[in-house]
PDB file of C-alpha atoms in Angstrom:
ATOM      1  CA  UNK A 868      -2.504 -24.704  17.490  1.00 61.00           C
ATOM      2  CA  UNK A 869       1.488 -24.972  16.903  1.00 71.00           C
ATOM      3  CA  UNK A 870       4.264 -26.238  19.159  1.00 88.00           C
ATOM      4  CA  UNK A 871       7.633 -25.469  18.433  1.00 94.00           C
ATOM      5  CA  UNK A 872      10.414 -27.155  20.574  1.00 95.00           C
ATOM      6  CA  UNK A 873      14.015 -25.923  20.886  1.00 97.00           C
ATOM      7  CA  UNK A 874      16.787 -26.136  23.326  1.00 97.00           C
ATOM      8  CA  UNK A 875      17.093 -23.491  25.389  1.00 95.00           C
ATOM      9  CA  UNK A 876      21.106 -22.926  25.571  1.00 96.00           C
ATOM     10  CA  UNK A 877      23.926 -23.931  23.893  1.00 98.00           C
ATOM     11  CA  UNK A 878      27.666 -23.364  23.918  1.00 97.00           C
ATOM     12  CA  UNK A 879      30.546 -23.607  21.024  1.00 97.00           C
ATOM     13  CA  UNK A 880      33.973 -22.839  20.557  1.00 97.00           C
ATOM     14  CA  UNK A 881      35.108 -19.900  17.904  1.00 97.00           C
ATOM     15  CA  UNK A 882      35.685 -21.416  14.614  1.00 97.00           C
ATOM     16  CA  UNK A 883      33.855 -24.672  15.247  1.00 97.00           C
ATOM     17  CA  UNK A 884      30.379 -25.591  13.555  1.00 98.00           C
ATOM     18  CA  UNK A 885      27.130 -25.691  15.674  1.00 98.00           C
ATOM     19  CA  UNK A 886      23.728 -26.622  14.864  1.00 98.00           C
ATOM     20  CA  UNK A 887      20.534 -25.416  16.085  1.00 98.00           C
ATOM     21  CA  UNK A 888      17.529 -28.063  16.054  1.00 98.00           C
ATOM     22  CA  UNK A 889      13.617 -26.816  15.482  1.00 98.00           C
ATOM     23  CA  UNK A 890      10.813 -29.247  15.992  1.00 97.00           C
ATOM     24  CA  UNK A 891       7.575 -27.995  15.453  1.00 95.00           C
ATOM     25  CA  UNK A 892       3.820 -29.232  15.168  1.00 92.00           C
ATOM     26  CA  UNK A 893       1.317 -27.254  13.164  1.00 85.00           C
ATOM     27  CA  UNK A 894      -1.862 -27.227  11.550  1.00 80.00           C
ATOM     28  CA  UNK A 895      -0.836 -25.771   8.444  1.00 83.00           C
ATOM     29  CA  UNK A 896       2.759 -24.808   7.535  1.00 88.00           C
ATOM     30  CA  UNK A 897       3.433 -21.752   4.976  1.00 88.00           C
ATOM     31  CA  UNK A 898       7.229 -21.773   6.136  1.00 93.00           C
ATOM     32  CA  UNK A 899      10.012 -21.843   8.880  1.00 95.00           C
ATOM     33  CA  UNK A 900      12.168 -18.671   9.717  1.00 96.00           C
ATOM     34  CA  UNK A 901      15.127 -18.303  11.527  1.00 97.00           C
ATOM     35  CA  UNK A 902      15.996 -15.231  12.991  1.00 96.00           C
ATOM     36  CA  UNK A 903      18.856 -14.004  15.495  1.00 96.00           C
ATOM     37  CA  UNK A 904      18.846 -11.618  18.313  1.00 95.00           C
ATOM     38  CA  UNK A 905      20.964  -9.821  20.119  1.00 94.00           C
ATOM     39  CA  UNK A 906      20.087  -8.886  23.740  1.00 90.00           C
ATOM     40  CA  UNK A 907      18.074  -5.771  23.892  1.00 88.00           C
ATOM     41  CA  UNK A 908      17.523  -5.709  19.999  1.00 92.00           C
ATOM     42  CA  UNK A 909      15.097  -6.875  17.262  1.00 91.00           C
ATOM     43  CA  UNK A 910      15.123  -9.903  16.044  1.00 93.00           C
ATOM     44  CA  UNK A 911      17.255 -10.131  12.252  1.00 93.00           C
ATOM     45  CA  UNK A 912      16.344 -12.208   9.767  1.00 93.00           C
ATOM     46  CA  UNK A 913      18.472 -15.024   8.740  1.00 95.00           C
ATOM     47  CA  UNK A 914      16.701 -17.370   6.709  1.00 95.00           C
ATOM     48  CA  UNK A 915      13.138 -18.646   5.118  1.00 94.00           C
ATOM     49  CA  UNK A 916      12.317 -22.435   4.422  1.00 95.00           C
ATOM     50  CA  UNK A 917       9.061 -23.470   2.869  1.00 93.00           C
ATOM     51  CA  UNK A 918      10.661 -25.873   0.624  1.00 94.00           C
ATOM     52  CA  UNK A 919      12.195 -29.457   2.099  1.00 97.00           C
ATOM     53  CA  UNK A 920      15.944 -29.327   1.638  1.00 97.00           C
ATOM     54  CA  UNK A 921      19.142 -27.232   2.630  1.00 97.00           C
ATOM     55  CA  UNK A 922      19.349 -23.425   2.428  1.00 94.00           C
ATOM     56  CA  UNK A 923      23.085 -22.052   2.138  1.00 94.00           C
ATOM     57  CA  UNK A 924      23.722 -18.760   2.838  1.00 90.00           C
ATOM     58  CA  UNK A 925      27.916 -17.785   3.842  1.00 94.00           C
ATOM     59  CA  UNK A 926      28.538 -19.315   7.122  1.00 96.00           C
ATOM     60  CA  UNK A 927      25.040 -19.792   8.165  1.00 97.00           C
ATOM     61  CA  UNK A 928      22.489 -22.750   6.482  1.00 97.00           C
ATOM     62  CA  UNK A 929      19.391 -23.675   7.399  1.00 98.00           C
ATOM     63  CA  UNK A 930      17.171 -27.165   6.908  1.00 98.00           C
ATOM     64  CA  UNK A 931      13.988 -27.976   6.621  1.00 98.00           C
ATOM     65  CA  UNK A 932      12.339 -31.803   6.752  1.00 97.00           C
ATOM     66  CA  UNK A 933       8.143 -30.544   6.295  1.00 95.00           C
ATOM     67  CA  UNK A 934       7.435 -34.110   6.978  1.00 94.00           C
ATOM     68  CA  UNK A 935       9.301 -34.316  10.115  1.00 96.00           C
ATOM     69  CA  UNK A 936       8.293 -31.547  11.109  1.00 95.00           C
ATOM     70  CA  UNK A 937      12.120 -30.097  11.786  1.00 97.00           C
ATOM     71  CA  UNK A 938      14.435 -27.788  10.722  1.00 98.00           C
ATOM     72  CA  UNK A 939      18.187 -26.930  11.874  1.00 98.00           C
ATOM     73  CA  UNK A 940      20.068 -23.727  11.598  1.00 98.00           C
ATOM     74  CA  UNK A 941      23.791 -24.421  11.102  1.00 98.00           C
ATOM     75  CA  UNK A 942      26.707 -21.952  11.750  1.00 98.00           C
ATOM     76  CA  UNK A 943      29.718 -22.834  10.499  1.00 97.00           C
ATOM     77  CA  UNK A 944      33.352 -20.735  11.514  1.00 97.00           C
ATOM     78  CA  UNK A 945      31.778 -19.400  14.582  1.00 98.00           C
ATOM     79  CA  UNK A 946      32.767 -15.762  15.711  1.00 97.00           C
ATOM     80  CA  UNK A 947      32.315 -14.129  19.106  1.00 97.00           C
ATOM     81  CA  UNK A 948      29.693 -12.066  17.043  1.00 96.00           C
ATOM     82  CA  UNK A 949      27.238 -15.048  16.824  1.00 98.00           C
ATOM     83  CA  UNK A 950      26.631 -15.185  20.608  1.00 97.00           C
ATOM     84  CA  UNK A 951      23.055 -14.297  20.532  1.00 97.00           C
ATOM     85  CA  UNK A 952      19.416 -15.575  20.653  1.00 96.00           C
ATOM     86  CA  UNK A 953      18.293 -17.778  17.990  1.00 97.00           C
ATOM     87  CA  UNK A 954      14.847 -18.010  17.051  1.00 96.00           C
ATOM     88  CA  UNK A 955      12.941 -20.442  14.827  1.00 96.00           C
ATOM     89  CA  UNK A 956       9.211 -19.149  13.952  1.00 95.00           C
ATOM     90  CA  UNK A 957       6.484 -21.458  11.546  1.00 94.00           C
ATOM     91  CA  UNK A 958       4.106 -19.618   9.627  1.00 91.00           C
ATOM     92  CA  UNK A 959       0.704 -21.468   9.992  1.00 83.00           C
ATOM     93  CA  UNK A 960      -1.510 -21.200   6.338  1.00 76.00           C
ATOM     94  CA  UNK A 961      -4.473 -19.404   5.755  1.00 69.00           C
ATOM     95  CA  UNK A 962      -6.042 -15.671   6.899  1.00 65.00           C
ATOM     96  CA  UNK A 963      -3.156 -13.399   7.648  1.00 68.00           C
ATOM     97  CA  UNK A 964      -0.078 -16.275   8.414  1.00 80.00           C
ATOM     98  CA  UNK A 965       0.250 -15.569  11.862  1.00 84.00           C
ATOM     99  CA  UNK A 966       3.670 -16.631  13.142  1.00 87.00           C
ATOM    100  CA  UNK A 967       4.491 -18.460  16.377  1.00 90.00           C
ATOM    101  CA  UNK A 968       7.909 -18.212  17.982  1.00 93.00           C
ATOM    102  CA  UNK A 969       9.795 -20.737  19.749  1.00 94.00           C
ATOM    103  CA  UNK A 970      11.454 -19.784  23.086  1.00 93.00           C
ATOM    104  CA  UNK A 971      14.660 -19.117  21.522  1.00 95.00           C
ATOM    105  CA  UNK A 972      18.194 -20.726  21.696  1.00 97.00           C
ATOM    106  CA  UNK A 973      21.031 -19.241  23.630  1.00 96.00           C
ATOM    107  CA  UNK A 974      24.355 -19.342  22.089  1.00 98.00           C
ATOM    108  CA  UNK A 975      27.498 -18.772  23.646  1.00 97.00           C
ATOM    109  CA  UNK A 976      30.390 -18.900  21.879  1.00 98.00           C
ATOM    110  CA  UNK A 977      33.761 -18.921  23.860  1.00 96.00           C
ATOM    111  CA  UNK A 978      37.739 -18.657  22.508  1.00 94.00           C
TER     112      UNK A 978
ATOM    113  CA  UNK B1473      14.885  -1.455   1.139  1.00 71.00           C
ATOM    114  CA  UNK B1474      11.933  -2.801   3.729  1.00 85.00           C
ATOM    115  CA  UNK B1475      13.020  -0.664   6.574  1.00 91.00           C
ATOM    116  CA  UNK B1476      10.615  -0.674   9.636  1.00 95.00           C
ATOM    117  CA  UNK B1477      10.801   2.340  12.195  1.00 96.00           C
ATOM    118  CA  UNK B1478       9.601   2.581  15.952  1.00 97.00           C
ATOM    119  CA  UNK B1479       9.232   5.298  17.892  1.00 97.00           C
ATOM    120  CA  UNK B1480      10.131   6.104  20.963  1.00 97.00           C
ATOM    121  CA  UNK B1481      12.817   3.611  21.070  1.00 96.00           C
ATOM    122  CA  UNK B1482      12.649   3.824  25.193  1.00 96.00           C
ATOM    123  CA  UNK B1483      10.210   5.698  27.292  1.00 97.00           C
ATOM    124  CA  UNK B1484       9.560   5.804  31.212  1.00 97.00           C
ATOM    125  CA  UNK B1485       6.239   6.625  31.969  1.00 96.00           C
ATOM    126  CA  UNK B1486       4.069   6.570  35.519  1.00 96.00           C
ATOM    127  CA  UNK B1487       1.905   4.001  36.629  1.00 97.00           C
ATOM    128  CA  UNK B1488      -1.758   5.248  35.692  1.00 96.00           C
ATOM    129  CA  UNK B1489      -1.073   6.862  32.312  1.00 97.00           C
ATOM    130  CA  UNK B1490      -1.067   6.175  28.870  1.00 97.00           C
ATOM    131  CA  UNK B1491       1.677   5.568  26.636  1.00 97.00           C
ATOM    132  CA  UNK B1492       1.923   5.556  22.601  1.00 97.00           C
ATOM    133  CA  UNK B1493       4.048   3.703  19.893  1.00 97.00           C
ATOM    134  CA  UNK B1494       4.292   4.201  16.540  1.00 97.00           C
ATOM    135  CA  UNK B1495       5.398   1.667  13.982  1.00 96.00           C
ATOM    136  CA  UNK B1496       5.961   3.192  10.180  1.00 96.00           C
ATOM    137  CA  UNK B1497       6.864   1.253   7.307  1.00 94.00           C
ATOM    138  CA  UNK B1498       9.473   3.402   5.469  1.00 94.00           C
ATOM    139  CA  UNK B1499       9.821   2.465   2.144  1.00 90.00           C
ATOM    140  CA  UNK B1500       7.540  -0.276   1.423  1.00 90.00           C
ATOM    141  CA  UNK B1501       3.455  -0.717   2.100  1.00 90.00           C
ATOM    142  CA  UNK B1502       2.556  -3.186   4.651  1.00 90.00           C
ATOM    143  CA  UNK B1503      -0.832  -4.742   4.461  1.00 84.00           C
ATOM    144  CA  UNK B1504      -0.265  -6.454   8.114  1.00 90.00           C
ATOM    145  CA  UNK B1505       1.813  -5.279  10.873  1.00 93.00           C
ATOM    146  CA  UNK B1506       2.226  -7.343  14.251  1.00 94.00           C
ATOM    147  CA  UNK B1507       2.679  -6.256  17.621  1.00 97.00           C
ATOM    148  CA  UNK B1508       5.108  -8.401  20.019  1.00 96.00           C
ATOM    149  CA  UNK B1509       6.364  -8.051  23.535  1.00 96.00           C
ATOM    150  CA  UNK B1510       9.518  -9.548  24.939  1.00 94.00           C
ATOM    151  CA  UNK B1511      10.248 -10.276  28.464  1.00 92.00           C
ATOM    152  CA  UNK B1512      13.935 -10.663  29.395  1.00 87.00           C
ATOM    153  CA  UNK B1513      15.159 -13.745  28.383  1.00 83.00           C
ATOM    154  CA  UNK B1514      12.022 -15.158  26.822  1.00 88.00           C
ATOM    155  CA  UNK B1515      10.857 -15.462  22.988  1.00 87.00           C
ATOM    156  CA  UNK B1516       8.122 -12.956  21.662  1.00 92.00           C
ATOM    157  CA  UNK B1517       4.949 -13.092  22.206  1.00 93.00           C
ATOM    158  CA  UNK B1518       2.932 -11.879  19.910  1.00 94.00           C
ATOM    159  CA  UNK B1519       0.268  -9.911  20.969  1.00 96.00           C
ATOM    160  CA  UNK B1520      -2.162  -8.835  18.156  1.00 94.00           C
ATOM    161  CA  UNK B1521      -2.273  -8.646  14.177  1.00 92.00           C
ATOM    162  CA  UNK B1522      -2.959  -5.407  12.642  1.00 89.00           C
ATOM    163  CA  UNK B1523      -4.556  -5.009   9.070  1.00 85.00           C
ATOM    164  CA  UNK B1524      -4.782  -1.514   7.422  1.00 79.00           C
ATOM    165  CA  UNK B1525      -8.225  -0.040   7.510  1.00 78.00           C
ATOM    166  CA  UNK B1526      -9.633  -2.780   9.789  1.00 82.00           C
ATOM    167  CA  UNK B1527      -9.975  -4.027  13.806  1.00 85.00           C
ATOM    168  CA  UNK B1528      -6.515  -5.684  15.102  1.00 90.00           C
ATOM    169  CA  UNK B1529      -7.060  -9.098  15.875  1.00 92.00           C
ATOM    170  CA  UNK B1530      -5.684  -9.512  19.594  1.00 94.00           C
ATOM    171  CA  UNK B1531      -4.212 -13.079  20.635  1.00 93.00           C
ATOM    172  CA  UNK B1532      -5.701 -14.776  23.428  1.00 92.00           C
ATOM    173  CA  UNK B1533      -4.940 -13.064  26.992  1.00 93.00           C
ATOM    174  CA  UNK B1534      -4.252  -9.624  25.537  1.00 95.00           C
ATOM    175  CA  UNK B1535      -6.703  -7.011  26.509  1.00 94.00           C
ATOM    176  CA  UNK B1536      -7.753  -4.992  23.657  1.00 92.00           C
ATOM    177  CA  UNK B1537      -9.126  -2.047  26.051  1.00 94.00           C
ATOM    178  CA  UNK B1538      -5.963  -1.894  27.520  1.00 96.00           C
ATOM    179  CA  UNK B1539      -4.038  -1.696  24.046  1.00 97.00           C
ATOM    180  CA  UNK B1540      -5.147  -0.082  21.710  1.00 95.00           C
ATOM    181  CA  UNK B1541      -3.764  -0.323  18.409  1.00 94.00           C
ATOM    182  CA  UNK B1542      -4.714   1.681  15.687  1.00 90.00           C
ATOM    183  CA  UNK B1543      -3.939   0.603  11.515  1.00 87.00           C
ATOM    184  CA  UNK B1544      -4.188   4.585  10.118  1.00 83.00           C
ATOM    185  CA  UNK B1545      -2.697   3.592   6.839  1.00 88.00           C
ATOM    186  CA  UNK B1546      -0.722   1.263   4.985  1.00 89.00           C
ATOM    187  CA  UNK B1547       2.776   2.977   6.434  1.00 93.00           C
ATOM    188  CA  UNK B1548       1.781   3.511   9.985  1.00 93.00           C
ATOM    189  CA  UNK B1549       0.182   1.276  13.073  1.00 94.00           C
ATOM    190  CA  UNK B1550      -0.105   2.280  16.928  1.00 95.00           C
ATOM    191  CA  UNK B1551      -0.118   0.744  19.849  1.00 97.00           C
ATOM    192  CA  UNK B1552      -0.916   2.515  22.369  1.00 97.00           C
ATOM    193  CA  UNK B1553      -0.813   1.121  26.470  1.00 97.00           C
ATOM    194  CA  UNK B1554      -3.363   2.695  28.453  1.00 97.00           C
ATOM    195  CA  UNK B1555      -3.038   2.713  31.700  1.00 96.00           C
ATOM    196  CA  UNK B1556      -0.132   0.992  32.300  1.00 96.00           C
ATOM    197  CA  UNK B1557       1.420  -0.495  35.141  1.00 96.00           C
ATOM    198  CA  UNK B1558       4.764  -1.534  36.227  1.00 96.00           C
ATOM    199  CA  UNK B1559       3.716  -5.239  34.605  1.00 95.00           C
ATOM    200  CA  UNK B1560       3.547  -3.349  31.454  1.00 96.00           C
ATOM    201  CA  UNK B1561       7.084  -2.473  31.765  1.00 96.00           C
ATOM    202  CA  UNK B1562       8.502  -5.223  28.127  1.00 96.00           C
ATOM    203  CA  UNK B1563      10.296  -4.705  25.415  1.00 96.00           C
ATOM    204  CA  UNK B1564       7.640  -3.805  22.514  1.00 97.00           C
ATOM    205  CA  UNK B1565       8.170  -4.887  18.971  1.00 97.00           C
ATOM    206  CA  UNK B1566       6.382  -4.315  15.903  1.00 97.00           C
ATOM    207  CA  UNK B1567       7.049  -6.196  12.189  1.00 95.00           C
ATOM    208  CA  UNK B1568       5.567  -5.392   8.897  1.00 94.00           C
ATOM    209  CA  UNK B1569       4.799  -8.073   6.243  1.00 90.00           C
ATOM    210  CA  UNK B1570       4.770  -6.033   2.413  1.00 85.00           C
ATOM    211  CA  UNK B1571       1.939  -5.549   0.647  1.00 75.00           C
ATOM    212  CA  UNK B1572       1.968  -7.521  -2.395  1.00 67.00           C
ATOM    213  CA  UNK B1573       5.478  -9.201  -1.924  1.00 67.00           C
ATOM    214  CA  UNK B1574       3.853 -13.012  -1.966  1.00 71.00           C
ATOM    215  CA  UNK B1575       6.130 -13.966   1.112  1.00 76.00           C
ATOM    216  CA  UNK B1576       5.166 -14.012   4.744  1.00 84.00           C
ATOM    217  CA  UNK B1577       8.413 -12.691   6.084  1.00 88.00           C
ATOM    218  CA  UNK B1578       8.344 -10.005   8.225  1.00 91.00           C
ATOM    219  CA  UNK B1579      10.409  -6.714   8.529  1.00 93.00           C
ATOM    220  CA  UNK B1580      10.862  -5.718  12.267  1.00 95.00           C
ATOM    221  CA  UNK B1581      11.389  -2.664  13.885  1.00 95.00           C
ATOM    222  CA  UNK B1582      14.137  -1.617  16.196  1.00 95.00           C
ATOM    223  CA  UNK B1583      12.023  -1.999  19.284  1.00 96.00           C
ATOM    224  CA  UNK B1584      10.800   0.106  22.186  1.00 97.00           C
ATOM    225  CA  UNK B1585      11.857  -0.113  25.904  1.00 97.00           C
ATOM    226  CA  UNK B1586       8.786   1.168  28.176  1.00 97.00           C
ATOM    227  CA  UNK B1587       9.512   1.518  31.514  1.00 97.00           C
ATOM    228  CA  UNK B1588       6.796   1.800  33.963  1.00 97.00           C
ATOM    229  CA  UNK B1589       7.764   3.613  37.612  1.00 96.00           C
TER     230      UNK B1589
END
């Protein structure tokens, strides 16, 4: 089985940087997404790790440590626009890489 | 490119009867599509794996009598919720993973509301 862990909520100010911790536990690993969601919406992709090492893509990057077992999702120049639902979501190896969600992290962002 | 379609986007239905979802694929061929629901405020869940031209795999807890999803082809996968009841009433997602592309990401669909009254 897989358990990922991340906070539930967290708030920022516009402009600032925020980052977004993922723990997980898994029995195989064939990658780490992030994804964000806006309330009543499907989920949008953001970012794919299966590598160790930093992802940078404009404001938003994205880590991944395989032997921890954690990855962050950082947002740097925050806009009102990034208040949303962000979820991390490990790909386990072998048969059809069924993904498991975490529960999602609230952000808020605030002037 | 890899755009992933749902229809109806919302539907209200009564308690006792059966309601349909289609997920299509629009440009690409998806060997796997996935079926989640959403409750407000919480993470998806998935509910079953669906492989073209074969049985859906259903995750733990799901009843596959109750839905019914159907792989027809490579573009298009149903779910269909027999039955249902106001605890049926979620936000249903599907996702598509291309055929062939060598990376498990997944291309989601714009979701479907169903209301049960």
């Amino acid at each position: 089985g897989q358990n990922i862990d991340q906070p539930t909520e967290m708030t920022a100010t516009e402009g600032a940087i925020v980052q977004i911790n993922c723990t997980y536990q898994t029995s195989g690993f064939n990658g780490l997404f992030w994804y964000q969601q806006h309330a009543g919406e499907a989920p949008t992709f953001l970012s794919y790790n299966v590598l160790d090492g930093l992802e940078e893509k404009g404001r938003f990057s994205s880590f991944l440590s395989r032997s921890k077992g954690y990855s962050y999702l950082l947002l740097k120049e925050l806009q009102m626009k990034d208040s949303a639902s962000y979820l991390c979501a490990v790909v386990a190896s072998g048969g059809s890489y069924i993904p498991t969600f975490g529960r999602g992290t609230s952000l808020i962002v605030h002037p | 490119g890899a755009v992933v379609s749902q229809h109806p986007s919302w539907v209200i239905c009564k308690s006792g009867t059966s309601v349909k979802i289609e997920c299509r694929s629009l440009d690409f061929q998806a060997t796997t599509m996935f079926w989640y629901r959403q409750f407000p405020k919480q993470s998806l869940m998935l509910m079953a794996t669906s492989n073209e031209g074969s049985k859906a795999t259903y995750e733990q807890g799901v009843e596959k009598d109750k839905f019914l999803i159907n792989h027809a082809s490579l573009t298009l996968s149903t779910l269909t919720v027999t039955s249902a009841h106001p605890e049926d009433s979620s936000f249903y997602i599907c996702s598509a993973r291309a055929k062939l592309s060598g990376s498990p990401r997944e291309y989601f669909g714009p979701g479907t509301r169903l209301t049960v009254t």
